Every structure is written in C-alpha cells, then in structure tokens.
Coordinates of C-alpha atoms and ligand atoms in Angstrom, one line a residue:
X1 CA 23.8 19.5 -22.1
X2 CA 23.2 15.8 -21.6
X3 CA 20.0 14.2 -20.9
X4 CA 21.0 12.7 -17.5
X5 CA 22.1 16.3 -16.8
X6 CA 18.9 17.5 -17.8
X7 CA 16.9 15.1 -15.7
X8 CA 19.3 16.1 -12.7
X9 CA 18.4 20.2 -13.1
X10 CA 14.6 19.4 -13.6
X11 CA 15.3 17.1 -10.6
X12 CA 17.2 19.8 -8.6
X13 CA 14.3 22.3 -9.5
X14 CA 11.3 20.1 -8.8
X15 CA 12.6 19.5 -5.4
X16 CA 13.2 23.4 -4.5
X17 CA 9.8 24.1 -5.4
X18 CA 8.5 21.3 -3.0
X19 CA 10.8 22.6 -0.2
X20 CA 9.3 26.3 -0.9
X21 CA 5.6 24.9 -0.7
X22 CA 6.9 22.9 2.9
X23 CA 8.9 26.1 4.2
X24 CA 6.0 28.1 3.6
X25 CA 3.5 25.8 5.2
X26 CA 5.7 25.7 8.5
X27 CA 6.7 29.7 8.1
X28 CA 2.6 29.7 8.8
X29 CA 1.5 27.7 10.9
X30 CA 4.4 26.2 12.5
X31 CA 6.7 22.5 12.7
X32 CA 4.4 20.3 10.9
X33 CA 3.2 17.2 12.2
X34 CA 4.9 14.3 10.0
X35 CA 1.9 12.9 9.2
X36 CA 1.2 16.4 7.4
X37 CA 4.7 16.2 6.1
X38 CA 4.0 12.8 4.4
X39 CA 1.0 14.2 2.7
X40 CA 3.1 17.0 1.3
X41 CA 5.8 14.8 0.1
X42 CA 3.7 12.5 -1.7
X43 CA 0.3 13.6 -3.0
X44 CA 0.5 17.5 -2.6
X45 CA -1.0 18.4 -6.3
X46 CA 1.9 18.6 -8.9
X47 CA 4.1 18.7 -6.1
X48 CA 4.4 15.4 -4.2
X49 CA 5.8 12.0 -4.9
X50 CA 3.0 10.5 -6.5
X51 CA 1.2 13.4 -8.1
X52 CA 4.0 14.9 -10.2
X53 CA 5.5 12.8 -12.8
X54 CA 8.4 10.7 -11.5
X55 CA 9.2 7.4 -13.2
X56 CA 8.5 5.8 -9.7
X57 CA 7.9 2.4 -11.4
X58 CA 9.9 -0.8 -12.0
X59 CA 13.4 -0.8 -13.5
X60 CA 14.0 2.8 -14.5
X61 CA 11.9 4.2 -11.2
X62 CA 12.1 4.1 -7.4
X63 CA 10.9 0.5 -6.7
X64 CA 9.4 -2.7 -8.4
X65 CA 5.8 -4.2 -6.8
X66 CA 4.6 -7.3 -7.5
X67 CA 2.8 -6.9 -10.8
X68 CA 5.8 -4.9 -11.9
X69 CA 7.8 -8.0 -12.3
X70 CA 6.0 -10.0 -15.1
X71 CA 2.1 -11.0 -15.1
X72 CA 2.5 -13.9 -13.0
X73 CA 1.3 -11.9 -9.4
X74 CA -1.8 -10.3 -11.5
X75 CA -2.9 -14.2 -13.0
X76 CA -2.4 -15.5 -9.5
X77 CA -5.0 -12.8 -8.0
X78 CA -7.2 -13.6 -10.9
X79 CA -7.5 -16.8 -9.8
X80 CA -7.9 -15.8 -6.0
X81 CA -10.8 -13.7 -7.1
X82 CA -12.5 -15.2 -10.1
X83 CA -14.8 -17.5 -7.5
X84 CA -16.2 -14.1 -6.0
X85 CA -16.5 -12.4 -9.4
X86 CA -18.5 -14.7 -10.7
X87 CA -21.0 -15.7 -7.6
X88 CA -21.9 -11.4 -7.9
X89 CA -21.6 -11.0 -11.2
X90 CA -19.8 -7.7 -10.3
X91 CA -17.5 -5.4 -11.3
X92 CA -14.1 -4.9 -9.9
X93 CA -12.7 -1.3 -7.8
X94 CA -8.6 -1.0 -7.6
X95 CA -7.0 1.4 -5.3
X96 CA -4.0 3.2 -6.4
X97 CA -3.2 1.3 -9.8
X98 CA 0.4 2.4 -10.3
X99 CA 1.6 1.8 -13.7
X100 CA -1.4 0.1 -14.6
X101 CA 0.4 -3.2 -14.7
X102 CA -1.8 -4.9 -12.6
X103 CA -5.4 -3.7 -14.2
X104 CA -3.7 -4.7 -17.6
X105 CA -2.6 -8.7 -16.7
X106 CA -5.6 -9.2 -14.4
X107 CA -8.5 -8.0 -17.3
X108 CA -6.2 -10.5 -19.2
X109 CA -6.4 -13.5 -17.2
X110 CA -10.0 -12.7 -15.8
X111 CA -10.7 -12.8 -19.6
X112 CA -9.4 -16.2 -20.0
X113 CA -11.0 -17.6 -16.8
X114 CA -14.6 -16.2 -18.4
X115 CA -14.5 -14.5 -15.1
X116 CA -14.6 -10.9 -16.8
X117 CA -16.4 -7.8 -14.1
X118 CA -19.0 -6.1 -15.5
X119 CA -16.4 -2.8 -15.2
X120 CA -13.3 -2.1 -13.9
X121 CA -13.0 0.9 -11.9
X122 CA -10.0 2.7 -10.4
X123 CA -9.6 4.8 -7.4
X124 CA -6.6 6.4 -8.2
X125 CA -5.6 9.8 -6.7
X126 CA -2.7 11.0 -9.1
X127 CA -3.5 12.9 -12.2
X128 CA -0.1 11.5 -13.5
X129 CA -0.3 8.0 -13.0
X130 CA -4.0 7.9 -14.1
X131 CA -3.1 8.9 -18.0
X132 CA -0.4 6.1 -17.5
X133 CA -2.3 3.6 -16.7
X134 CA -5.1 4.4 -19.3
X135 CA -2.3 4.6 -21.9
X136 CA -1.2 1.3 -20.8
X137 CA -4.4 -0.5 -21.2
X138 CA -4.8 0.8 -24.7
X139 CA -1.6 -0.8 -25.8
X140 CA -1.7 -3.9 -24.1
X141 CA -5.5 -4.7 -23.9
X142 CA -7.4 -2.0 -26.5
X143 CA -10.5 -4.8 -26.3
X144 CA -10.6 -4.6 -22.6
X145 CA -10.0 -0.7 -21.9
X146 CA -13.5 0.3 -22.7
X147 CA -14.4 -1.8 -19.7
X148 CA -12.0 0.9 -17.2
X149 CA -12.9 4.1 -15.5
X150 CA -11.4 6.5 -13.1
X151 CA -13.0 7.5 -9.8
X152 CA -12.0 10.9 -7.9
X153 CA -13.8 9.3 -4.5
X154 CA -15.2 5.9 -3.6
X155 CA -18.3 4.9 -5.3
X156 CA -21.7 6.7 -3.7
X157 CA -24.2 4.1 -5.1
X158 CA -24.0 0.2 -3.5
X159 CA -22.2 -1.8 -5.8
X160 CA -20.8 -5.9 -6.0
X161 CA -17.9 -7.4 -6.8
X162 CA -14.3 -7.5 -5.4
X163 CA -12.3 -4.0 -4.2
X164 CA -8.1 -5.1 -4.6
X165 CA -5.3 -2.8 -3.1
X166 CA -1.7 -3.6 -3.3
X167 CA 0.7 -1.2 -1.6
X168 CA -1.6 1.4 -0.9
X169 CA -2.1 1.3 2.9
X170 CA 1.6 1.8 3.3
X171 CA 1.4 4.9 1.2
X172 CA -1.0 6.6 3.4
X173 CA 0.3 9.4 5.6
X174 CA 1.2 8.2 9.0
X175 CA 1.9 10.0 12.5
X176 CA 5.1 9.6 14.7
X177 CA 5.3 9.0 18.2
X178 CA 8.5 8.8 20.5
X179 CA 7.8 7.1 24.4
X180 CA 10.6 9.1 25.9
X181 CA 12.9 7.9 28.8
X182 CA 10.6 10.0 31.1
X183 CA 6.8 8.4 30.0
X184 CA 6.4 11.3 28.3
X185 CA 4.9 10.9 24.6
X186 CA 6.3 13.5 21.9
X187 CA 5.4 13.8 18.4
X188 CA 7.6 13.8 15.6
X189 CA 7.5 17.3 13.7
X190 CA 9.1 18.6 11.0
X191 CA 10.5 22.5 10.9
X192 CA 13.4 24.3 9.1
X193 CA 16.2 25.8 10.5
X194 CA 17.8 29.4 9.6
X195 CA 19.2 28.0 6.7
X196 CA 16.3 26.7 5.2
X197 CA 17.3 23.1 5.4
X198 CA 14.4 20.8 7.1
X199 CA 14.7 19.1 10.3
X200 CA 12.5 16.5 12.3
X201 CA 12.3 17.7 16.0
X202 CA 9.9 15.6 18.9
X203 CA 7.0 18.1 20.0
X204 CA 4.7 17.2 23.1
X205 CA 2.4 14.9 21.7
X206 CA -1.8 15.9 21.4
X207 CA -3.9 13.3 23.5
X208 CA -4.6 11.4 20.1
X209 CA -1.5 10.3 19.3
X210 CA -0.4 9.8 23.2
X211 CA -3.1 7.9 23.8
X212 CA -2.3 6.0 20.6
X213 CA 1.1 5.2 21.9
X214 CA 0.3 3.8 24.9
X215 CA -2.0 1.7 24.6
X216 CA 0.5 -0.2 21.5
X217 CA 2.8 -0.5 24.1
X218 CA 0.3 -2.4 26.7
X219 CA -0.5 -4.6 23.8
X220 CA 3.0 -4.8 22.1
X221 CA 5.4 -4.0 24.7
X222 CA 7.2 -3.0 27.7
X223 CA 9.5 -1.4 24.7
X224 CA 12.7 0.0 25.7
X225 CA 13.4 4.0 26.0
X226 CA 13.1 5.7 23.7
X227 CA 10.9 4.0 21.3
X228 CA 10.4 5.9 18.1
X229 CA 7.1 4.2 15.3
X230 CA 4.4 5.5 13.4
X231 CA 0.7 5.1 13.8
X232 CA -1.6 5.5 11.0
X233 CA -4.3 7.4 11.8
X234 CA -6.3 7.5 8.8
X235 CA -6.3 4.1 8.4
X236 CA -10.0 3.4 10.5
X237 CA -11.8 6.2 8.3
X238 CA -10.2 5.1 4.8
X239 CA -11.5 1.2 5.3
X240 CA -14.8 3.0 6.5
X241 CA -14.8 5.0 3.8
X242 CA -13.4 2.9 0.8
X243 CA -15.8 0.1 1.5
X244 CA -18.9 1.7 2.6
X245 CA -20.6 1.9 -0.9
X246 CA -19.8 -2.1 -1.5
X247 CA -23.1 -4.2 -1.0
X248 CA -22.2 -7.4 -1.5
X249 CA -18.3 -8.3 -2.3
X250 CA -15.0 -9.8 -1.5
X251 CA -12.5 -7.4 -0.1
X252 CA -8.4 -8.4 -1.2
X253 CA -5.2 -5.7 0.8
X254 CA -1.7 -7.0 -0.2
X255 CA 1.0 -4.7 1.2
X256 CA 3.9 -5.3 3.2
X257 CA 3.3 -5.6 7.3
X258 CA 3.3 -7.0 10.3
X259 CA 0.7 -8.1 12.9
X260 CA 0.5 -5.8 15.4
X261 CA 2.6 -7.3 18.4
X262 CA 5.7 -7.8 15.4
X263 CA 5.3 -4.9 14.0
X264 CA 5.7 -2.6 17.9
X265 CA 7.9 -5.8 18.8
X266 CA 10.7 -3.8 21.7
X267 CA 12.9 -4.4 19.2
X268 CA 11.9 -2.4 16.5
X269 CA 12.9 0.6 18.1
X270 CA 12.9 3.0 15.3
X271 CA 9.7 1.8 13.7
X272 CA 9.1 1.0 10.0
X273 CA 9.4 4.1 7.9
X274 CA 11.9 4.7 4.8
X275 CA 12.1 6.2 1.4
X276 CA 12.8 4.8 -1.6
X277 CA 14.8 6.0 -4.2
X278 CA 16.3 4.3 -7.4
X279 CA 15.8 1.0 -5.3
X280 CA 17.8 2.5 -2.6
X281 CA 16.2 2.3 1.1
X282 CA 16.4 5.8 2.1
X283 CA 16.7 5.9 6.0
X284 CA 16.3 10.2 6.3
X285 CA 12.6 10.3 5.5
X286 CA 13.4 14.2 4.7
X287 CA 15.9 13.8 2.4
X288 CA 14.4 14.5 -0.8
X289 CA 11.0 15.4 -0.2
X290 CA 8.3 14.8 -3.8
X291 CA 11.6 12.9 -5.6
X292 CA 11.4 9.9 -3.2
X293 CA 8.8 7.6 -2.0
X294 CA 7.6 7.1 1.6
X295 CA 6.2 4.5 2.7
X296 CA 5.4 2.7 6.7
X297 CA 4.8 -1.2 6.6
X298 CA 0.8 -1.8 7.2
X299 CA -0.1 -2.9 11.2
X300 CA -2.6 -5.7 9.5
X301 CA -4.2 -5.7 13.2
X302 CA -5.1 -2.4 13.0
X303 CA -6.5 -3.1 9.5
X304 CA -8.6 -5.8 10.4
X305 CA -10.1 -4.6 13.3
X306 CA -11.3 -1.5 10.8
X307 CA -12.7 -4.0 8.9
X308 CA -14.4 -5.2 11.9
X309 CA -15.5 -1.7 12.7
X310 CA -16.9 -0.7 9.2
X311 CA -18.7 -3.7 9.4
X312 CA -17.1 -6.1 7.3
X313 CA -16.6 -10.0 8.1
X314 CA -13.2 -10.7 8.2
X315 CA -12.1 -13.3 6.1
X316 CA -8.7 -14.3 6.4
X317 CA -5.2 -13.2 6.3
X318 CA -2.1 -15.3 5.2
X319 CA 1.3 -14.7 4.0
X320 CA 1.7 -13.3 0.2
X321 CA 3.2 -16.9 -0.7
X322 CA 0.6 -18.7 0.8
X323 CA -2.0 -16.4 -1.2
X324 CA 0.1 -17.2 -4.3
X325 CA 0.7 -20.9 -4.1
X326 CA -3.2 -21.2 -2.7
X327 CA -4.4 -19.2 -5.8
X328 CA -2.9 -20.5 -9.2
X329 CA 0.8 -20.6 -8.9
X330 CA 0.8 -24.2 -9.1
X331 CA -1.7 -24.1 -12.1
X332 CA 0.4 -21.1 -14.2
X333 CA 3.9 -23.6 -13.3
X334 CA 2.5 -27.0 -14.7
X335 CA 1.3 -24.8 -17.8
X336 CA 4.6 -23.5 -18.6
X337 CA 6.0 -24.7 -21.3
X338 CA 9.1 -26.9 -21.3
X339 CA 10.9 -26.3 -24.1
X340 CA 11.2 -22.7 -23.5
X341 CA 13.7 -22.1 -21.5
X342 CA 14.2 -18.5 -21.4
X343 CA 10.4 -18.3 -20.2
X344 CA 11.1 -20.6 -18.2
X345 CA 13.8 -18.9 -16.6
X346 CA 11.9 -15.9 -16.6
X347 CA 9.1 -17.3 -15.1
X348 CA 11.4 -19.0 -11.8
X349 CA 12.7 -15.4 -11.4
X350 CA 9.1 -13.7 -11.1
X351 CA 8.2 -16.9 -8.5
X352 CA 11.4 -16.6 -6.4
X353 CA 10.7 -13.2 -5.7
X354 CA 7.2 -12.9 -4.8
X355 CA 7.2 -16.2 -3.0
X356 CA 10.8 -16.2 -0.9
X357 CA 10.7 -15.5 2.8
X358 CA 13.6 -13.3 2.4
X359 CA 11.7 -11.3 -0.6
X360 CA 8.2 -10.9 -0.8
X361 CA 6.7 -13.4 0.0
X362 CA 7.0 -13.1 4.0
X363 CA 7.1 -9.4 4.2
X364 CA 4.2 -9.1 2.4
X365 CA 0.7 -10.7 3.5
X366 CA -2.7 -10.5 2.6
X367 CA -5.8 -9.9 4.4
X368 CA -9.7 -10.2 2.7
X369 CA -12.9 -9.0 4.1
X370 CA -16.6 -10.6 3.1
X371 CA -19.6 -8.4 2.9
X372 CA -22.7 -10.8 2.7
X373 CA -20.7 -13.5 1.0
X374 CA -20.0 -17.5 1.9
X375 CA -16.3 -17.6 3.8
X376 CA -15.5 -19.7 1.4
X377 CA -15.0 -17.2 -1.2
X378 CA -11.8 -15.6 0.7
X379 CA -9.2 -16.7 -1.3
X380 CA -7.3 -17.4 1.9
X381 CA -10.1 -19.8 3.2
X382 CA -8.0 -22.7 3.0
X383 CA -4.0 -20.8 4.8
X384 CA -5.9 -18.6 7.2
X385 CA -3.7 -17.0 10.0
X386 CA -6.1 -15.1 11.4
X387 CA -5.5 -15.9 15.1
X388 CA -1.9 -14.0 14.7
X389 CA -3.4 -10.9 14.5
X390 CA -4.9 -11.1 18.1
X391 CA -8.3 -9.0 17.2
X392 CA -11.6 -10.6 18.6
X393 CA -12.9 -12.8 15.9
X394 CA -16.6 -12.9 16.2
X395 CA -17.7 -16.8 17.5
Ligands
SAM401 C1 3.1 2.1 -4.2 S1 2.0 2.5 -5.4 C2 1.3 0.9 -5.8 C3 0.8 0.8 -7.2 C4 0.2 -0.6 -7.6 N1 -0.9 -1.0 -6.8 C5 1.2 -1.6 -7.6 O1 1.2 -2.5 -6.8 O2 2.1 -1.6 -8.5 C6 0.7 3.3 -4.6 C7 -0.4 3.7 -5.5 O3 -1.5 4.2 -4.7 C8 -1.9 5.5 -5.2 N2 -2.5 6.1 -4.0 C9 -1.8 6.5 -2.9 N3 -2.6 7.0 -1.9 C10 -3.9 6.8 -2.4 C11 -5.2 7.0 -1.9 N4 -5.4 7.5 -0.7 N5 -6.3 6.7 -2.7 C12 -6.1 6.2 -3.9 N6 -4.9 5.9 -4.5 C13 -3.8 6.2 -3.7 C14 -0.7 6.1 -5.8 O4 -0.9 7.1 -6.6 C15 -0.1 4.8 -6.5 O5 -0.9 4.6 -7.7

C-alpha cells in the first residue's frame, strides 16, 4: 500500500473515532452547543485538531501564519518588543507556539538586539505541538533552548516582561447565534441524524447568548434577517485569566479581525467562521471534525474592552503592516544584501505577504496592552487606531 494511501486510512480512522467521541457526547446529553462542538474538534485530548498530530503547519499542513513563511515576521516583533524587554529586564510568555517557528527566529533576533528575556515560557495546550516545538529549538537554536519552558496554565506568581499571541484568539471556541426573521434569537447546535452523519440545527437560544446578540446588533446593526455570527464567550475570562499573573509588562495579540462594527457589519450575514484544510477555506464547519482547523476572525473590540476590564491600559492597535513597517521592516530591507538575489527574492515574497492589503497585512491587526509601563513602549505608539474600535478610552 502506498504512503499517501496510508495517510488517507489513518486519516479516515482518526476522524471515525472523533465522530464516535461527538455522537456519544450528543447521544448523552443532547445537540451540542457549537461552542462545545469547537472544543471537541480542536483540543479534545488525542482527539481534536490541535491535540492529535496533524501536520497543520506551513507547506505540507492546513495553513501558513506569519512566522511560517521565513523569519522576517518574528525579527520584526523582536524589534517591536525589545524596548519593553529591556526597560523590565523580563522574561517573555507565548500563547499557543505552533511549530515553534516563532519562539525559534525571535530568541534569534532578540539575541542579536542584546535584548535576550531572562526565560522564555510557552503556554501551549497540545501535547503534540509542544515536543515539536522543543524539537525545533534544539535544532535551530541548541544555545537558546535551555532558556524555554512549557506551562500547563498561566503563571501563578507576578512576573515582567512581554506576553505575545499570534492566532490564538481565533482558535478559541466560539458560540453561534442566528436573529431570526421573527426577533427571536436561536443558537446554533450540533446533533446527528439516524444515520449517524452530524448536522447543525438553530435551538432557542439561553439568555446569555440572546442577550449577546442583541446588544451587537444595537451597536453594529439593524442587520438584515436572518443574521447568522459567532460570539466568543470565553474571550473576557481568557484575557482575565492569561494576564492576571503579569506585574509589570507589555501585552502584543496579532490575529486576524475586525473591529467590532466591521466585523457584525449587516453585510456579513453569515459571520466569520471556516475550516481550513490543505489551504482550502472549508465553508461546512462540520465537515471533517479533528482533521481540519476552525477558526472565527477576533472582534478586536471585544478584546480591548477585556483588556480594559482585567485592568490593563490599552495601548494601541494598528493594522499588521503598520506593526511591521513601524517595527523593523525598514531596518531588515536596507540590511539585505544586494547581490543576493535569490534572498532577495525570497525576502520580497515574505514582505508581500504579510504586509499587502489583500494578504495579511489588512486582515490581520494588532492590538497591545501596558501594565505599569510608559505608552511609549507599545510598539504601536507611533500608528495607533485605537478610536476605530469605539470602546471608552480612559481621558
Ligand atoms: C493557529 S495556531 C498558531 C500558532 C503560532 N502562534 C503561529 O502563529 O504560527 C494556534 C496555536 O494555539 C494553541 N492554542 C489553541 N488554544 C489555546 C489555548 N487556549 N491556550 C494555549 N494555546 C492554545 C494551539 O495548540 C496552536 O499552537
């Protein structure tokens, strides 16, 4: 039998025994709300997307993030943060660190800039991905990997430095909400039918999420009927909880988004979720459940006025681009050297794509927090947009 054949049965089996676990969750306690769903898909241990061990990353995987295409995105970030770094003389917390990428081209650069943390600690909730990335810092920086550890749970005892997330907000389970011709607010649901085969079916919504729902639409709407998005949440409690322990820090979240009136614009009537798989947009979020990723763009409103609530200052947010070109793009291009033009080339492809409207570098913005730092230490000090995400800004 051939190895792509192989892959496909191992594929096949992997996603029966992630149906079974689904079919037997809903065969107890009934249609599961999608938010429950997501968590399933994509972190249920050895099970879901990110816990079991799909490629997921770059070329041969799902998708390609920033750091995934070359080590300009991690230098830039360097830069961004070094300032911070060095006024604490702290260490460094990443959420969800992928491949490893990322940890590996940032210890690099920071190294450079003599703008090393103290440590390098990683939140990182799959088992998989964790003996990736520590297998990727050994082979790309063996005299920086002593400096990285893994955390099950944010840090307990205060701590300084910078905490850096890229595309981890949109990974975090999310619940559905339809406003229904009628007023009426349903949830979405997922259930099986006789065949076994999942469905997504709307379920009156709890008070929650109906709440939820309507008060997006007096801020965001009148949308037309029905409107179908997600609301996240989780999203209040995991600021609150990820950056309770930091002290004294900077506080960098790239991901992809929206502010809030864009992202419940009318138009966007079926809101923001997909899958991906083999750089495919997968529009049936229950398609392949645990072989495919899930993923909602972030509402950076909604994640600013957490910060707010947790009690950070909020420092800025700006476009990924304007993050990029603010924070050592123009530096790592006059550096490049001239007579290499395969680098060179290289090195254009990396910038297109993380700095184009049409690629990264409008979809994807940035937003930074300050706990008992100068606001001159956001990186974004200098491009803030903070006035489009229409939260009160303290005077
Ligand atoms: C889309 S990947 C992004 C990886 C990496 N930051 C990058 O940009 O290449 C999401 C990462 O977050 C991790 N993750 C998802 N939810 C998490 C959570 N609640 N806490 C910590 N890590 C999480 C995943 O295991 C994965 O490493």
């Amino acid at each position: 039998m051939s190895v792509a054949a192989d892959a496909a049965d191992a594929a096949a089996a992997h996603a029966e025994r992630v149906l079974a676990r689904l079919r037997a969750e809903i065969a107890a306690n009934g249609p599961l709300d999608f938010e429950r769903f997501m968590e399933l898909a994509l972190h249920a241990p050895g099970l879901g997307y990110y816990s079991a061990g799909a490629a997921k990353f770059g070329p041969g995987g799902d998708f390609v993030t920033a750091s995934e295409l070359g080590d300009v995105y991690a230098r830039c970030i360097a830069h961004a943060i070094a300032p911070a770094l060095r006024v604490t003389a702290g260490e460094m917390l990443e959420i969800g660190a992928g491949s490893g990428a990322f940890a590996t081209d940032v210890l690099a650069e920071l190294e450079r800039q003599g703008a090393l943390p103290t440590r390098y600690r990683i939140l990182e909730t799959s088992a998989d991905l964790r003996q990736r990335q520590a297998a990727q810092l050994h082979e790309r920086v063996p005299g920086l990997a002593s400096r990285v550890s893994w955390l099950d749970a944010p840090p307990h005892e205060p701590w300084h430095g910078v905490l850096f997330a890229n595309e981890v907000i949109d990974a975090l389970p999310v619940r559905r909400f339809v406003m229904q011709g009628d007023g009426r607010v349903d949830a979405e649901a997922v259930d099986v039918d006789g065949s076994g085969a999942l469905f997504r079916r709307d379920v009156p919504a709890d008070a929650a999420l109906a709440q939820a729902a309507i008060e997006l639409e007096t801020q965001s709407g009148p949308w037309p009927r029905p409107y179908r998005s997600e609301w996240n949440a989780l999203l209040p409690a995991w600021i609150a909880t990820v950056t309770a322990s930091l002290a004294r820090g900077l506080v960098l979240l790239v991901d992809y988004g929206h502010p809030r009136h864009e992202y419940y614009a009318p138009a966007r009537r079926d809101g923001t979720l997909r899958g991906f798989h083999r750089h495919r947009v997968v529009a049936d979020p229950l398609a392949a459940p645990g072989l495919m990723d899930l993923t909602a763009s972030v509402d950076f409103s909604a994640v600013a006025q957490a910060g707010l609530d947790a009690g950070l200052v909020l420092g800025g947010y700006a476009s990924q681009a304007a993050l990029l070109l603010a924070n050592g793009l123009p530096q790592i291009l006059a550096a490049a050297d001239p007579s290499d033009a395969r680098a060179l080339a290289r090195l254009a492809a990396q910038v297109k794509t993380l700095t184009l409207p049409g690629e990264m570098g409008e979809r994807f913005a940035a937003i930074t927090f300050l706990r008992g730092l100068d606001a001159t230490l956001s990186p974004l000090a200098g491009i803030d947009q903070r006035h489009r995400l229409q939260v009160p800004l303290p005077p």
